Amino acid sequence: SLPLTSTVLSWKVKARDAAGNWGNWSTSRRVTIQPPIPAAPVLDSPAAGAYLNDNTPKFNWNVPYGVTYQIQVSTTTAFTALVVNETLGEGVLTYTPSSEISDGLKYWRVRAFNTDDVPGPWSAARSFTIDTTPPAAPNLGLPVNGASVIGTPTFSWVSVAGSGANAYEFYIDDGLGFSYSSGTILTSSHRPGVSLP
């Protein structure tokens, strides 16, 4: 296996003939075996294209032969506008920023260094989006305010344009002890599966 640090070795050779006679050793030579240059790290998380509601996300990666690591987070694919540029200690395969990363689309990459501080190639960049702003409250549709209905109606609503809503929770309460929650639903209408008081 390859050494993880630079190693100086001496080597020489001697020969044997068919009769079993060994000759003298050759002169010896020295060779320096360099540690391998790390491969590009494999990024684990956040996943490519992930949406996060945390301004201090945890980054994870892995790579053989890495000793120390450099992580960059940028607002551009060319990594010309860095928001994180950190060199991490020996064996550190995770990073959580100490200050918040702003909302929006970001890109991240990592490279590893060997014991001689020689860097390997950057990983392929991954994108992620931080979004810590909740969507606006939906506009209620039917039944209209003050309506009188027979039986259990289907309730409907409309998301505010541009709010980014993709799931809802429907809730009703009669103020006298009855309440109902739909849990998370993906549609903009709901008919409760229970009898309403």
PDB file of C-alpha atoms in Angstrom:
ATOM      1  CA  SER A   1       0.000   0.000   0.000  1.00  0.00           C
ATOM      2  CA  LEU A   2       1.096   3.587  -0.599  1.00  0.00           C
ATOM      3  CA  PRO A   3       2.598   5.530   2.319  1.00  0.00           C
ATOM      4  CA  LEU A   4       0.616   8.477   3.673  1.00  0.00           C
ATOM      5  CA  THR A   5       3.813  10.500   4.212  1.00  0.00           C
ATOM      6  CA  SER A   6       6.948  10.999   2.095  1.00  0.00           C
ATOM      7  CA  THR A   7       9.282   8.040   2.649  1.00  0.00           C
ATOM      8  CA  VAL A   8      12.930   7.679   1.545  1.00  0.00           C
ATOM      9  CA  LEU A   9      13.870   4.102   0.614  1.00  0.00           C
ATOM     10  CA  SER A  10      17.160   2.461  -0.369  1.00  0.00           C
ATOM     11  CA  TRP A  11      17.056  -0.384  -2.857  1.00  0.00           C
ATOM     12  CA  LYS A  12      19.512  -2.888  -4.330  1.00  0.00           C
ATOM     13  CA  VAL A  13      19.428  -6.265  -6.097  1.00  0.00           C
ATOM     14  CA  LYS A  14      21.526  -9.463  -6.240  1.00  0.00           C
ATOM     15  CA  ALA A  15      21.244 -12.334  -8.702  1.00  0.00           C
ATOM     16  CA  ARG A  16      21.262 -16.150  -8.451  1.00  0.00           C
ATOM     17  CA  ASP A  17      22.277 -18.592 -11.188  1.00  0.00           C
ATOM     18  CA  ALA A  18      20.865 -22.037 -12.037  1.00  0.00           C
ATOM     19  CA  ALA A  19      23.405 -23.730  -9.742  1.00  0.00           C
ATOM     20  CA  GLY A  20      22.146 -21.721  -6.783  1.00  0.00           C
ATOM     21  CA  ASN A  21      25.106 -19.330  -6.556  1.00  0.00           C
ATOM     22  CA  TRP A  22      24.259 -15.875  -5.320  1.00  0.00           C
ATOM     23  CA  GLY A  23      26.261 -12.952  -6.639  1.00  0.00           C
ATOM     24  CA  ASN A  24      27.091  -9.665  -4.941  1.00  0.00           C
ATOM     25  CA  TRP A  25      24.617  -6.921  -4.198  1.00  0.00           C
ATOM     26  CA  SER A  26      24.394  -4.100  -6.689  1.00  0.00           C
ATOM     27  CA  THR A  27      25.167  -0.586  -5.575  1.00  0.00           C
ATOM     28  CA  SER A  28      22.190   0.847  -3.761  1.00  0.00           C
ATOM     29  CA  ARG A  29      20.018   3.699  -4.854  1.00  0.00           C
ATOM     30  CA  ARG A  30      17.676   5.969  -2.956  1.00  0.00           C
ATOM     31  CA  VAL A  31      14.150   6.789  -3.982  1.00  0.00           C
ATOM     32  CA  THR A  32      11.596   9.057  -2.339  1.00  0.00           C
ATOM     33  CA  ILE A  33       8.065   7.676  -2.345  1.00  0.00           C
ATOM     34  CA  GLN A  34       5.601  10.547  -2.278  1.00  0.00           C
ATOM     35  CA  PRO A  35       2.189  10.176  -0.669  1.00  0.00           C
ATOM     36  CA  PRO A  36      -0.624   9.799  -3.180  1.00  0.00           C
ATOM     37  CA  ILE A  37      -2.421  12.899  -4.350  1.00  0.00           C
ATOM     38  CA  PRO A  38      -5.972  12.668  -3.018  1.00  0.00           C
ATOM     39  CA  ALA A  39      -8.778  11.961  -5.429  1.00  0.00           C
ATOM     40  CA  ALA A  40     -11.638  14.406  -5.808  1.00  0.00           C
ATOM     41  CA  PRO A  41     -13.870  14.098  -2.744  1.00  0.00           C
ATOM     42  CA  VAL A  42     -17.283  12.479  -2.994  1.00  0.00           C
ATOM     43  CA  LEU A  43     -19.899  14.911  -1.653  1.00  0.00           C
ATOM     44  CA  ASP A  44     -22.488  13.348   0.641  1.00  0.00           C
ATOM     45  CA  SER A  45     -24.754  16.125   1.921  1.00  0.00           C
ATOM     46  CA  PRO A  46     -26.456  18.404   1.238  1.00  0.00           C
ATOM     47  CA  ALA A  47     -27.715  16.495  -1.774  1.00  0.00           C
ATOM     48  CA  ALA A  48     -27.567  18.045  -5.235  1.00  0.00           C
ATOM     49  CA  GLY A  49     -30.407  20.533  -5.671  1.00  0.00           C
ATOM     50  CA  ALA A  50     -31.457  20.306  -2.002  1.00  0.00           C
ATOM     51  CA  TYR A  51     -33.763  22.910  -0.455  1.00  0.00           C
ATOM     52  CA  LEU A  52     -32.753  23.754   3.116  1.00  0.00           C
ATOM     53  CA  ASN A  53     -34.415  25.900   5.775  1.00  0.00           C
ATOM     54  CA  ASP A  54     -31.222  26.191   7.827  1.00  0.00           C
ATOM     55  CA  ASN A  55     -28.693  29.025   7.348  1.00  0.00           C
ATOM     56  CA  THR A  56     -25.925  26.920   8.920  1.00  0.00           C
ATOM     57  CA  PRO A  57     -26.239  23.590   7.079  1.00  0.00           C
ATOM     58  CA  LYS A  58     -23.917  20.683   7.763  1.00  0.00           C
ATOM     59  CA  PHE A  59     -21.677  19.624   4.857  1.00  0.00           C
ATOM     60  CA  ASN A  60     -20.284  16.045   4.616  1.00  0.00           C
ATOM     61  CA  TRP A  61     -17.895  14.365   2.160  1.00  0.00           C
ATOM     62  CA  ASN A  62     -15.413  11.491   1.832  1.00  0.00           C
ATOM     63  CA  VAL A  63     -12.147  10.849  -0.032  1.00  0.00           C
ATOM     64  CA  PRO A  64      -9.276   8.304   0.124  1.00  0.00           C
ATOM     65  CA  TYR A  65      -5.793   9.557   1.078  1.00  0.00           C
ATOM     66  CA  GLY A  66      -7.027  12.971   2.193  1.00  0.00           C
ATOM     67  CA  VAL A  67      -5.449  14.521   5.267  1.00  0.00           C
ATOM     68  CA  THR A  68      -6.768  18.087   5.381  1.00  0.00           C
ATOM     69  CA  TYR A  69      -9.592  19.628   3.381  1.00  0.00           C
ATOM     70  CA  GLN A  70     -10.711  22.919   1.877  1.00  0.00           C
ATOM     71  CA  ILE A  71     -14.402  23.721   1.424  1.00  0.00           C
ATOM     72  CA  GLN A  72     -15.807  26.563  -0.642  1.00  0.00           C
ATOM     73  CA  VAL A  73     -19.379  27.826  -0.893  1.00  0.00           C
ATOM     74  CA  SER A  74     -20.170  30.410  -3.550  1.00  0.00           C
ATOM     75  CA  THR A  75     -23.031  32.276  -5.165  1.00  0.00           C
ATOM     76  CA  THR A  76     -21.535  31.541  -8.616  1.00  0.00           C
ATOM     77  CA  THR A  77     -20.672  28.330 -10.442  1.00  0.00           C
ATOM     78  CA  ALA A  78     -17.177  29.704 -11.124  1.00  0.00           C
ATOM     79  CA  PHE A  79     -16.618  30.176  -7.360  1.00  0.00           C
ATOM     80  CA  THR A  80     -15.728  33.848  -7.865  1.00  0.00           C
ATOM     81  CA  ALA A  81     -18.061  35.102  -5.105  1.00  0.00           C
ATOM     82  CA  LEU A  82     -17.155  33.001  -2.061  1.00  0.00           C
ATOM     83  CA  VAL A  83     -19.280  33.031   1.073  1.00  0.00           C
ATOM     84  CA  VAL A  84     -17.240  30.202   2.675  1.00  0.00           C
ATOM     85  CA  ASN A  85     -13.559  29.423   2.061  1.00  0.00           C
ATOM     86  CA  GLU A  86     -12.249  27.292   4.920  1.00  0.00           C
ATOM     87  CA  THR A  87      -9.290  24.957   5.345  1.00  0.00           C
ATOM     88  CA  LEU A  88     -10.081  22.272   7.892  1.00  0.00           C
ATOM     89  CA  GLY A  89      -7.940  20.193  10.200  1.00  0.00           C
ATOM     90  CA  GLU A  90      -6.626  16.686   9.760  1.00  0.00           C
ATOM     91  CA  GLY A  91      -9.290  14.054   9.168  1.00  0.00           C
ATOM     92  CA  VAL A  92     -12.220  16.506   9.314  1.00  0.00           C
ATOM     93  CA  LEU A  93     -14.881  15.270   6.866  1.00  0.00           C
ATOM     94  CA  THR A  94     -17.692  17.591   7.925  1.00  0.00           C
ATOM     95  CA  TYR A  95     -18.224  21.326   8.183  1.00  0.00           C
ATOM     96  CA  THR A  96     -20.896  23.530   9.749  1.00  0.00           C
ATOM     97  CA  PRO A  97     -20.489  27.279   9.148  1.00  0.00           C
ATOM     98  CA  SER A  98     -19.988  29.418  12.248  1.00  0.00           C
ATOM     99  CA  SER A  99     -21.938  32.304  10.686  1.00  0.00           C
ATOM    100  CA  GLU A 100     -25.145  32.159   8.685  1.00  0.00           C
ATOM    101  CA  ILE A 101     -25.191  31.714   4.919  1.00  0.00           C
ATOM    102  CA  SER A 102     -27.760  33.992   3.292  1.00  0.00           C
ATOM    103  CA  ASP A 103     -30.892  32.651   1.626  1.00  0.00           C
ATOM    104  CA  GLY A 104     -30.695  31.808  -2.073  1.00  0.00           C
ATOM    105  CA  LEU A 105     -29.000  29.496  -4.549  1.00  0.00           C
ATOM    106  CA  LYS A 106     -25.470  28.422  -3.568  1.00  0.00           C
ATOM    107  CA  TYR A 107     -22.792  26.042  -4.870  1.00  0.00           C
ATOM    108  CA  TRP A 108     -20.274  24.023  -2.847  1.00  0.00           C
ATOM    109  CA  ARG A 109     -17.147  21.977  -3.476  1.00  0.00           C
ATOM    110  CA  VAL A 110     -14.307  20.362  -1.512  1.00  0.00           C
ATOM    111  CA  ARG A 111     -10.720  19.338  -2.226  1.00  0.00           C
ATOM    112  CA  ALA A 112      -8.299  17.288  -0.152  1.00  0.00           C
ATOM    113  CA  PHE A 113      -4.601  17.786   0.610  1.00  0.00           C
ATOM    114  CA  ASN A 114      -2.075  15.030   1.350  1.00  0.00           C
ATOM    115  CA  THR A 115       0.569  15.150   4.125  1.00  0.00           C
ATOM    116  CA  ASP A 116       2.897  17.156   1.872  1.00  0.00           C
ATOM    117  CA  ASP A 117       0.114  19.774   1.526  1.00  0.00           C
ATOM    118  CA  VAL A 118      -0.357  18.911  -2.157  1.00  0.00           C
ATOM    119  CA  PRO A 119      -3.992  19.384  -3.188  1.00  0.00           C
ATOM    120  CA  GLY A 120      -6.013  16.951  -5.202  1.00  0.00           C
ATOM    121  CA  PRO A 121      -8.687  18.041  -7.665  1.00  0.00           C
ATOM    122  CA  TRP A 122     -11.852  19.804  -6.592  1.00  0.00           C
ATOM    123  CA  SER A 123     -14.979  17.715  -6.281  1.00  0.00           C
ATOM    124  CA  ALA A 124     -17.750  18.313  -8.777  1.00  0.00           C
ATOM    125  CA  ALA A 125     -19.750  21.306  -7.571  1.00  0.00           C
ATOM    126  CA  ARG A 126     -23.224  20.810  -6.141  1.00  0.00           C
ATOM    127  CA  SER A 127     -25.995  23.348  -5.832  1.00  0.00           C
ATOM    128  CA  PHE A 128     -28.391  23.849  -2.951  1.00  0.00           C
ATOM    129  CA  THR A 129     -30.916  26.520  -2.030  1.00  0.00           C
ATOM    130  CA  ILE A 130     -31.392  28.018   1.409  1.00  0.00           C
ATOM    131  CA  ASP A 131     -34.925  29.284   2.004  1.00  0.00           C
ATOM    132  CA  THR A 132     -35.796  30.328   5.544  1.00  0.00           C
ATOM    133  CA  THR A 133     -38.804  32.492   4.591  1.00  0.00           C
ATOM    134  CA  PRO A 134     -42.126  30.689   5.109  1.00  0.00           C
ATOM    135  CA  PRO A 135     -44.842  31.050   2.470  1.00  0.00           C
ATOM    136  CA  ALA A 136     -47.571  33.650   2.902  1.00  0.00           C
ATOM    137  CA  ALA A 137     -50.894  32.486   4.337  1.00  0.00           C
ATOM    138  CA  PRO A 138     -53.161  31.112   1.576  1.00  0.00           C
ATOM    139  CA  ASN A 139     -56.289  32.993   0.482  1.00  0.00           C
ATOM    140  CA  LEU A 140     -59.394  31.046   1.515  1.00  0.00           C
ATOM    141  CA  GLY A 141     -61.747  30.082  -1.317  1.00  0.00           C
ATOM    142  CA  LEU A 142     -64.863  27.980  -0.634  1.00  0.00           C
ATOM    143  CA  PRO A 143     -67.036  27.890   1.317  1.00  0.00           C
ATOM    144  CA  VAL A 144     -67.215  31.679   1.449  1.00  0.00           C
ATOM    145  CA  ASN A 145     -67.288  33.466   4.810  1.00  0.00           C
ATOM    146  CA  GLY A 146     -70.681  33.120   6.491  1.00  0.00           C
ATOM    147  CA  ALA A 147     -71.914  30.400   4.096  1.00  0.00           C
ATOM    148  CA  SER A 148     -74.462  27.841   5.275  1.00  0.00           C
ATOM    149  CA  VAL A 149     -73.911  24.330   3.894  1.00  0.00           C
ATOM    150  CA  ILE A 150     -75.519  20.932   4.338  1.00  0.00           C
ATOM    151  CA  GLY A 151     -73.177  18.042   5.124  1.00  0.00           C
ATOM    152  CA  THR A 152     -69.399  18.098   4.976  1.00  0.00           C
ATOM    153  CA  PRO A 153     -68.179  20.524   2.333  1.00  0.00           C
ATOM    154  CA  THR A 154     -64.939  20.465   0.383  1.00  0.00           C
ATOM    155  CA  PHE A 155     -62.819  23.365   1.567  1.00  0.00           C
ATOM    156  CA  SER A 156     -60.532  25.105  -0.943  1.00  0.00           C
ATOM    157  CA  TRP A 157     -57.893  27.821  -0.921  1.00  0.00           C
ATOM    158  CA  VAL A 158     -55.364  29.503  -3.201  1.00  0.00           C
ATOM    159  CA  SER A 159     -51.676  30.061  -2.513  1.00  0.00           C
ATOM    160  CA  VAL A 160     -50.326  33.568  -2.779  1.00  0.00           C
ATOM    161  CA  ALA A 161     -48.434  33.860  -6.080  1.00  0.00           C
ATOM    162  CA  GLY A 162     -44.689  33.434  -5.657  1.00  0.00           C
ATOM    163  CA  SER A 163     -44.946  32.152  -2.085  1.00  0.00           C
ATOM    164  CA  GLY A 164     -43.409  28.794  -3.014  1.00  0.00           C
ATOM    165  CA  ALA A 165     -46.032  26.779  -1.100  1.00  0.00           C
ATOM    166  CA  ASN A 166     -46.038  23.070  -2.006  1.00  0.00           C
ATOM    167  CA  ALA A 167     -47.878  21.521   0.952  1.00  0.00           C
ATOM    168  CA  TYR A 168     -50.609  22.549   3.377  1.00  0.00           C
ATOM    169  CA  GLU A 169     -52.222  21.691   6.692  1.00  0.00           C
ATOM    170  CA  PHE A 170     -55.986  22.168   6.989  1.00  0.00           C
ATOM    171  CA  TYR A 171     -57.492  22.808  10.436  1.00  0.00           C
ATOM    172  CA  ILE A 172     -61.031  23.391  11.737  1.00  0.00           C
ATOM    173  CA  ASP A 173     -62.292  24.108  15.243  1.00  0.00           C
ATOM    174  CA  ASP A 174     -65.812  24.710  16.529  1.00  0.00           C
ATOM    175  CA  GLY A 175     -64.596  26.453  19.706  1.00  0.00           C
ATOM    176  CA  LEU A 176     -66.504  23.939  21.840  1.00  0.00           C
ATOM    177  CA  GLY A 177     -63.998  21.114  21.996  1.00  0.00           C
ATOM    178  CA  PHE A 178     -64.134  19.737  18.463  1.00  0.00           C
ATOM    179  CA  SER A 179     -61.079  20.187  16.275  1.00  0.00           C
ATOM    180  CA  TYR A 180     -59.694  18.465  13.213  1.00  0.00           C
ATOM    181  CA  SER A 181     -56.327  18.582  11.458  1.00  0.00           C
ATOM    182  CA  SER A 182     -55.612  17.086   8.065  1.00  0.00           C
ATOM    183  CA  GLY A 183     -51.881  16.684   8.668  1.00  0.00           C
ATOM    184  CA  THR A 184     -49.690  17.515   5.685  1.00  0.00           C
ATOM    185  CA  ILE A 185     -51.556  17.459   2.352  1.00  0.00           C
ATOM    186  CA  LEU A 186     -50.341  18.324  -1.146  1.00  0.00           C
ATOM    187  CA  THR A 187     -53.595  19.634  -2.651  1.00  0.00           C
ATOM    188  CA  SER A 188     -55.277  23.040  -2.349  1.00  0.00           C
ATOM    189  CA  SER A 189     -58.611  21.549  -1.294  1.00  0.00           C
ATOM    190  CA  HIS A 190     -59.724  19.124   1.366  1.00  0.00           C
ATOM    191  CA  ARG A 191     -62.887  17.328   2.417  1.00  0.00           C
ATOM    192  CA  PRO A 192     -62.575  16.076   6.005  1.00  0.00           C
ATOM    193  CA  GLY A 193     -63.168  12.368   6.404  1.00  0.00           C
ATOM    194  CA  VAL A 194     -65.036  12.876   9.660  1.00  0.00           C
ATOM    195  CA  SER A 195     -68.556  14.034  10.431  1.00  0.00           C
ATOM    196  CA  LEU A 196     -68.581  17.686  11.365  1.00  0.00           C
ATOM    197  CA  PRO A 197     -70.614  18.734  14.385  1.00  0.00           C
TER     198      PRO A 197
END
